[in-house]
mmCIF file of C-alpha atoms in Angstrom:
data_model
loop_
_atom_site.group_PDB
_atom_site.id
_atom_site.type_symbol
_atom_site.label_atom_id
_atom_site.label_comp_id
_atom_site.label_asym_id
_atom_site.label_seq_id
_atom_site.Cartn_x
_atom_site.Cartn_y
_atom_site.Cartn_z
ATOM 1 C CA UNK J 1 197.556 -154.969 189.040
ATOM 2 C CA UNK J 2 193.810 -154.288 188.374
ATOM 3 C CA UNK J 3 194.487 -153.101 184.814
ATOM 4 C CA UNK J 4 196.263 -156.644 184.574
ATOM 5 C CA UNK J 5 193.434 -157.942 186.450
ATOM 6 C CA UNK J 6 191.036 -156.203 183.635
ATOM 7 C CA UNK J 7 193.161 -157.042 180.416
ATOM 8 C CA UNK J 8 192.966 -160.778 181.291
ATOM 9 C CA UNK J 9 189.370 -160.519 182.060
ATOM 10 C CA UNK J 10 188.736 -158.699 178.958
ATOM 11 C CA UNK J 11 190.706 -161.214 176.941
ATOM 12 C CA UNK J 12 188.934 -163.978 178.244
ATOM 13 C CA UNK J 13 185.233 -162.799 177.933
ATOM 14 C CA UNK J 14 186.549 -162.374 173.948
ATOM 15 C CA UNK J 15 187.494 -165.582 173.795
ATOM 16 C CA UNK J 16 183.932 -166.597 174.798
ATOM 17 C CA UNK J 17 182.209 -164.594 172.968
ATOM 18 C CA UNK J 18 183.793 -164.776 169.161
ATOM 19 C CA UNK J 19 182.585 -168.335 168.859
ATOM 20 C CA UNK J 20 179.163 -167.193 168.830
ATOM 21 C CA UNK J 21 178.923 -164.016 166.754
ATOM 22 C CA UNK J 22 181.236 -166.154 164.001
ATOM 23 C CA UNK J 23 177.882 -168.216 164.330
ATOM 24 C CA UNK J 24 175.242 -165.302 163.836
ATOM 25 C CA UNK J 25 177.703 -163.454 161.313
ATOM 26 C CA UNK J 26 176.106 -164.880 158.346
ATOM 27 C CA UNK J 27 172.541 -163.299 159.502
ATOM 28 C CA UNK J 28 173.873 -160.320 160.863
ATOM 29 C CA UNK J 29 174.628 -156.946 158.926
ATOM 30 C CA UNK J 30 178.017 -155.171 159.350
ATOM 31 C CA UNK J 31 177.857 -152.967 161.987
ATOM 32 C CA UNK J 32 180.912 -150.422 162.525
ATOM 33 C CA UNK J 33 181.358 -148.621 165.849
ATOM 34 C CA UNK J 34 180.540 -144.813 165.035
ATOM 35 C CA UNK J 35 183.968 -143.970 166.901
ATOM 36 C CA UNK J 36 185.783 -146.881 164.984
ATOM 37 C CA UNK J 37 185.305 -146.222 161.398
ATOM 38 C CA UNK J 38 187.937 -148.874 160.606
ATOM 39 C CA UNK J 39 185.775 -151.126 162.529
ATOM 40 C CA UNK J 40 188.402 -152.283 164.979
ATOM 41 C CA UNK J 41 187.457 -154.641 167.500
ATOM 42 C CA UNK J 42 189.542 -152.784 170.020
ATOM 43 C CA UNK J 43 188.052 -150.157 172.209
ATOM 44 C CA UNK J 44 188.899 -146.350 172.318
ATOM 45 C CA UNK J 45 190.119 -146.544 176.155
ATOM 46 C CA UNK J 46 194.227 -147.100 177.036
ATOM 47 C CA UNK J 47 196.396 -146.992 179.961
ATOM 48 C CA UNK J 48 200.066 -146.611 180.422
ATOM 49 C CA UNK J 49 201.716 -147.895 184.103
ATOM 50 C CA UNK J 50 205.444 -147.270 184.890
ATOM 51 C CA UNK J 51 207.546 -145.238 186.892
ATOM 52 C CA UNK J 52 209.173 -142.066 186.229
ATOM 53 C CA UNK J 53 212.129 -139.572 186.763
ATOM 54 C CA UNK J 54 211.904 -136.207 187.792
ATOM 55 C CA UNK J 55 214.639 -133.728 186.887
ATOM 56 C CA UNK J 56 214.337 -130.107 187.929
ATOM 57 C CA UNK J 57 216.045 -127.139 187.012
ATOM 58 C CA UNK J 58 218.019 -125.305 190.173
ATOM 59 C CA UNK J 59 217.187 -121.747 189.375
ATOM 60 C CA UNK J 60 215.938 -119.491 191.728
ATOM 61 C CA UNK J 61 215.383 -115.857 192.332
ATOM 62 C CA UNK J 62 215.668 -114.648 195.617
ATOM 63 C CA UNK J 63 215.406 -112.071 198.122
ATOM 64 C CA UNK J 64 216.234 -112.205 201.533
ATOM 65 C CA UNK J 65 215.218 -109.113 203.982
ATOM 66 C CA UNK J 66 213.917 -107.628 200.719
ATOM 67 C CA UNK J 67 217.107 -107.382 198.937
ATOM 68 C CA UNK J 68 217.991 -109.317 196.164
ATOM 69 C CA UNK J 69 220.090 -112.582 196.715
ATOM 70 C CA UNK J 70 222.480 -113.191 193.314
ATOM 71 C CA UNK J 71 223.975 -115.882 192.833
ATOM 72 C CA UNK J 72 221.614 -118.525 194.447
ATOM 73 C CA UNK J 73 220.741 -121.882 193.397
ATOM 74 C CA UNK J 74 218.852 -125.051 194.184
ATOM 75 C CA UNK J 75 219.950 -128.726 194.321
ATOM 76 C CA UNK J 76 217.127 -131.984 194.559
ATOM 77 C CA UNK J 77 217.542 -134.909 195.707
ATOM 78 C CA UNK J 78 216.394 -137.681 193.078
ATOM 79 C CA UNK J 79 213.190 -137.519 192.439
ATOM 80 C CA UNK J 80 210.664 -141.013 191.067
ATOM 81 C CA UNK J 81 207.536 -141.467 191.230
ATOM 82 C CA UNK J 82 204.970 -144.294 190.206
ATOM 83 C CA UNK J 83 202.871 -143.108 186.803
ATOM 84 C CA UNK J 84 199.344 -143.838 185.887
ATOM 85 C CA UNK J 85 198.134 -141.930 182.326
ATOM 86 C CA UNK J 86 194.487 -143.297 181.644
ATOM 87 C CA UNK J 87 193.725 -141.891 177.364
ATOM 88 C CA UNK J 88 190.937 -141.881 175.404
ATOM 89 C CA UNK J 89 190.787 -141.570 171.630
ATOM 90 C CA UNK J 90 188.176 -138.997 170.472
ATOM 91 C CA UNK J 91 188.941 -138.992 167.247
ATOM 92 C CA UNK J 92 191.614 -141.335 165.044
ATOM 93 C CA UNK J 93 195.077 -140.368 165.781
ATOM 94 C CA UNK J 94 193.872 -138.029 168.773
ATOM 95 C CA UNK J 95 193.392 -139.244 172.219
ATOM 96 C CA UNK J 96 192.716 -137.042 175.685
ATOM 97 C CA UNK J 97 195.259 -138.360 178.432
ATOM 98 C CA UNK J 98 195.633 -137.995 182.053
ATOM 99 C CA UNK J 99 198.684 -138.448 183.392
ATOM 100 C CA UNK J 100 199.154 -138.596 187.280
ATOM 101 C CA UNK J 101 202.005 -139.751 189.446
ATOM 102 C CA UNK J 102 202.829 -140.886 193.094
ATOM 103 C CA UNK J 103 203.409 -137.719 195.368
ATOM 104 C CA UNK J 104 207.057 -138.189 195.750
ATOM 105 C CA UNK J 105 208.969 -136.460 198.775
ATOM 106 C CA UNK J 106 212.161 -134.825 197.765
ATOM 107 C CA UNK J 107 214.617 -132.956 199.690
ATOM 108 C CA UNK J 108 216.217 -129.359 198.343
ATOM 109 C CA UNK J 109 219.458 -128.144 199.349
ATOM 110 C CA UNK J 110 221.171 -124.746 198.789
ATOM 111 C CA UNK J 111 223.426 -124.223 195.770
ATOM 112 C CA UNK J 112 225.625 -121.334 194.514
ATOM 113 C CA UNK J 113 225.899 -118.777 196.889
ATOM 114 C CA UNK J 114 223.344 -120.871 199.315
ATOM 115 C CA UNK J 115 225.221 -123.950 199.312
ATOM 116 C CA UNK J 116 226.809 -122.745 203.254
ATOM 117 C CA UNK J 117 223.074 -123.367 204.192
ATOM 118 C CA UNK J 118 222.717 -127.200 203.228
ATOM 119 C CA UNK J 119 219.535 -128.441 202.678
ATOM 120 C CA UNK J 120 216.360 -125.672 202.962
ATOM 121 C CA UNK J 121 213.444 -127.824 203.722
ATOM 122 C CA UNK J 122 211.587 -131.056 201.971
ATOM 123 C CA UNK J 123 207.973 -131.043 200.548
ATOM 124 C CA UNK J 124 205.819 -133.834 199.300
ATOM 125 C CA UNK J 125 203.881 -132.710 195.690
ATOM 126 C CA UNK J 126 201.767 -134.312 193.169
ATOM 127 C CA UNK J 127 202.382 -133.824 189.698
ATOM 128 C CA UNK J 128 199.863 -134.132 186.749
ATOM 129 C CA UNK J 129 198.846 -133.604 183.749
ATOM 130 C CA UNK J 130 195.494 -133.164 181.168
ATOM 131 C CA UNK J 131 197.452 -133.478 177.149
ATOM 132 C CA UNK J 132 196.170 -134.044 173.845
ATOM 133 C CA UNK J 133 198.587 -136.713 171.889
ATOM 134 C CA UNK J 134 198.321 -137.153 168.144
ATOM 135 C CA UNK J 135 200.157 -140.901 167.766
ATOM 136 C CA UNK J 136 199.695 -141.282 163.905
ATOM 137 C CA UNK J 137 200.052 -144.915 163.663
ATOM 138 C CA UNK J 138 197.370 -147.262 165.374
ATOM 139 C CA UNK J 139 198.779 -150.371 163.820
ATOM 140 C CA UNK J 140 202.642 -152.436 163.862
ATOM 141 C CA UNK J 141 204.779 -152.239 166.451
ATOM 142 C CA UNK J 142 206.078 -148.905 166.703
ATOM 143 C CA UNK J 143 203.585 -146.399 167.348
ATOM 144 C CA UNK J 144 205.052 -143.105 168.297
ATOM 145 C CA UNK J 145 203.268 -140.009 169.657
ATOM 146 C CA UNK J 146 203.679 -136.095 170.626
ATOM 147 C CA UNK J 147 200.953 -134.092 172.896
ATOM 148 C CA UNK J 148 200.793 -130.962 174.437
ATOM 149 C CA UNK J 149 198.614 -130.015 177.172
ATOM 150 C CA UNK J 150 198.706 -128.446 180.815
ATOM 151 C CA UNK J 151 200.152 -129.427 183.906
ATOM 152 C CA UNK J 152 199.534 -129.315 187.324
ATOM 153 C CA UNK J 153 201.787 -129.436 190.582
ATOM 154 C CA UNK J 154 199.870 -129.327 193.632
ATOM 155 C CA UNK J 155 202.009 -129.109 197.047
ATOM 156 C CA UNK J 156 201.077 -131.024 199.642
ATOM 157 C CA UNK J 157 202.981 -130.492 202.562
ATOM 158 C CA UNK J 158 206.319 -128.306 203.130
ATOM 159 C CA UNK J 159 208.906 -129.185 205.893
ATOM 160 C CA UNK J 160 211.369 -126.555 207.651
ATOM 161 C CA UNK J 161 214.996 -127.328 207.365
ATOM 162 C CA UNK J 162 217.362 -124.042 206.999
ATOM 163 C CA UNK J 163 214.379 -122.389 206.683
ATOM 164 C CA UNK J 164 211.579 -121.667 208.796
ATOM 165 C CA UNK J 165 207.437 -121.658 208.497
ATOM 166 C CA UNK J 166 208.785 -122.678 204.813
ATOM 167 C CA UNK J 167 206.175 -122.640 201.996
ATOM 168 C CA UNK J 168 205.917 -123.260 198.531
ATOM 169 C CA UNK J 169 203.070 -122.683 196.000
ATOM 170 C CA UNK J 170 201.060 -124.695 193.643
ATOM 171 C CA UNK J 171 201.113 -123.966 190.230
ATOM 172 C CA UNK J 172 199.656 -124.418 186.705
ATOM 173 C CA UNK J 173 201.530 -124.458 183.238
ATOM 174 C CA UNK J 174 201.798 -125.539 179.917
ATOM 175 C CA UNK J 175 203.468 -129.342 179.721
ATOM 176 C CA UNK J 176 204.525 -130.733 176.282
ATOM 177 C CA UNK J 177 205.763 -134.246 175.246
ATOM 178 C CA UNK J 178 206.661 -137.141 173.042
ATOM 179 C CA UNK J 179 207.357 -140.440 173.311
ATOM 180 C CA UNK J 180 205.956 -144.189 171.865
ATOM 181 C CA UNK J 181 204.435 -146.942 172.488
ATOM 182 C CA UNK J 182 205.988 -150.754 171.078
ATOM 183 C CA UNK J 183 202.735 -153.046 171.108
ATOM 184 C CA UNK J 184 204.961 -156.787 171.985
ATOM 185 C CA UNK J 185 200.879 -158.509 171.381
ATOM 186 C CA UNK J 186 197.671 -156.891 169.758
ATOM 187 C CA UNK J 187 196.974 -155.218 173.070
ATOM 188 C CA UNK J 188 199.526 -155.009 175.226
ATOM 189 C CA UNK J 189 203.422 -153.505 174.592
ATOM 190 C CA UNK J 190 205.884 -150.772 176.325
ATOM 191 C CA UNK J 191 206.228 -147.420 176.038
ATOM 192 C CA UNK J 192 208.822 -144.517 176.489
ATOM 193 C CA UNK J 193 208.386 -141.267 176.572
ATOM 194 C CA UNK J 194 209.403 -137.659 177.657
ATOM 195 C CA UNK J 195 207.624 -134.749 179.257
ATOM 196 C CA UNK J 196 208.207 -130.881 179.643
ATOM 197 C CA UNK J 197 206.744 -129.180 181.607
ATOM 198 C CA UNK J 198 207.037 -125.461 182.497
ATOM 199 C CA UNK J 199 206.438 -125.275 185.959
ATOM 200 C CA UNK J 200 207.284 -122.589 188.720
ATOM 201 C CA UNK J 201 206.419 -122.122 192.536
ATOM 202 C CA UNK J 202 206.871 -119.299 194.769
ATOM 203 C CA UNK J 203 208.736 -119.725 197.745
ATOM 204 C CA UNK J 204 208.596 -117.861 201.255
ATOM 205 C CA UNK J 205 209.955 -118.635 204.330
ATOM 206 C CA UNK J 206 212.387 -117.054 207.214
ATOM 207 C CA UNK J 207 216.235 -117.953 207.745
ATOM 208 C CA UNK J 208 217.836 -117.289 210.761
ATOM 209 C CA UNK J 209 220.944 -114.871 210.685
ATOM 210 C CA UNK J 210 222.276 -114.341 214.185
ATOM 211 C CA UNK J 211 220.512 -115.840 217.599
ATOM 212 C CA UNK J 212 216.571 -114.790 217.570
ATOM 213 C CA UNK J 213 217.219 -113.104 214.717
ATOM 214 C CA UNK J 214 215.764 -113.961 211.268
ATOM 215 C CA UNK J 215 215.302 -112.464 207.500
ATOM 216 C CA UNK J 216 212.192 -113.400 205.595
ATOM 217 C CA UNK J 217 213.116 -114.397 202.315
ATOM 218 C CA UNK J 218 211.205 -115.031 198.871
ATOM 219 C CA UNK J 219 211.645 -116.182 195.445
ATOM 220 C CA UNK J 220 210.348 -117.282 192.277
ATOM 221 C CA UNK J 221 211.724 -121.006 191.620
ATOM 222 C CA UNK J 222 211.850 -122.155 188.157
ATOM 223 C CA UNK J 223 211.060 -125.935 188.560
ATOM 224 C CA UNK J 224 210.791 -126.668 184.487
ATOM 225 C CA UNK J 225 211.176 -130.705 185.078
ATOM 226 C CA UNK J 226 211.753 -132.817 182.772
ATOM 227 C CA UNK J 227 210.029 -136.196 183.422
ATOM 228 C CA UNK J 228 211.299 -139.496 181.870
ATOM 229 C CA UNK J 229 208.838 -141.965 181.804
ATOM 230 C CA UNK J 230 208.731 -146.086 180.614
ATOM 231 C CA UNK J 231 206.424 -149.292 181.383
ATOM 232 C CA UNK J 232 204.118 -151.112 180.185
ATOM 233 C CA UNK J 233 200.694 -150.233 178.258
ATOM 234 C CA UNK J 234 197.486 -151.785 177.566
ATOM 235 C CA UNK J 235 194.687 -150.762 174.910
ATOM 236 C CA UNK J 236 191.323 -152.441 174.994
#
């Protein structure tokens, strides 16, 4: 709402202002922003708000007692989240974006040979990202773009279901991605896009085998979302 807030306000102050310099233009040399060669009127900022999909991969591998566990898997409950990228062109074609997104709670259940257990535990996270995106077109309506970057998944909180004192790791990895933006006015349109990233966490915890009696278990969980992503952007 304050980006809407600041696109209107923007908008507005232009308006206002374009009257007068149309006056002075005559007196006035040509000056041409040193990061807008093409002397655009438009600034190098941009933001991109929407909501996005989470899909994880189920693989785990997993030890329990210090044996290996074969056979296991991992099922999520769906996972959205609200999505805020704020970019910054650097150089034309190239912009610096950071993605973040609402820390979504998601539930995680046992598959394969843990599916008797039902679900494991829940954790809130926050996932992120820092990408480069080269969108070769800055002009028309369609205005695609590919970056690559890292990510970041911090974890938050973790809560015990099957498994006891469970914990899971943060992690950092490399995130890639693609998608583009469809400008409906001069500054303002919708985008859609796609993002990889290559994201793991390391798991620990204990589950109970008999009364009083529990195994500690660990494993390496290969979380590898995929993150589908749409709304609406605005470029100043």
């Amino acid at each position: 709402m304050r980006s809407l807030i600041a696109a209107a306000f923007v908008c507005a102050s232009a308006a206002l202002v374009i009257p007068a310099q149309a006056d002075e233009s005559a007196n006035t040399p040509n000056l041409v922003s040193p990061t807008d060669p093409a002397g655009d009127p438009t600034s190098s900022w941009f933001f991109r708000l929407g909501a996005a999909e989470l899909q994880n991969m189920d693989g785990i591998k997993l030890t329990v007692g210090g044996q290996p566990y074969p056979g296991a898997a991992l099922h999520y409950s769906h996972i959205y989240s609200g999505l805020l990228e704020v970019g910054y062109t650097f150089l034309p074609g190239l912009s610096g974006v950071l993605s973040v997104g609402w820390p979504p709670a998601i539930s995680i259940g046992g598959g394969g040979s843990l599916a008797p257990e039902g679900k494991l535990e829940s954790t809130t996270f926050g996932p992120s990202a820092l990408t480069v995106q080269y969108q070769p077109f800055q002009e028309g309506f369609f205005r695609p773009y590919i970056g690559a970057g890292g990510s970041y998944l911090v974890i938050f909180s973790d809560h015990d279901a099957a498994i006891q004192n469970a914990k899971l790791t943060s992690d950092v990895a490399p995130e890639v991605e693609a998608g583009s933006d469809f400008m409906i006015q001069e500054n303002l349109g919708i985008f859609v896009e796609v993002k990889k990233a290559f994201l793991t966490t390391h798991a620990t915890g204990n589950i109970p085998v008999a009364p009083g009696v529990a195994y500690p278990i660990s494993g390496h969980v290969g979380l590898d979302p995929w993150v589908y992503g749409t709304g609406v952007t605005f470029h100043f």
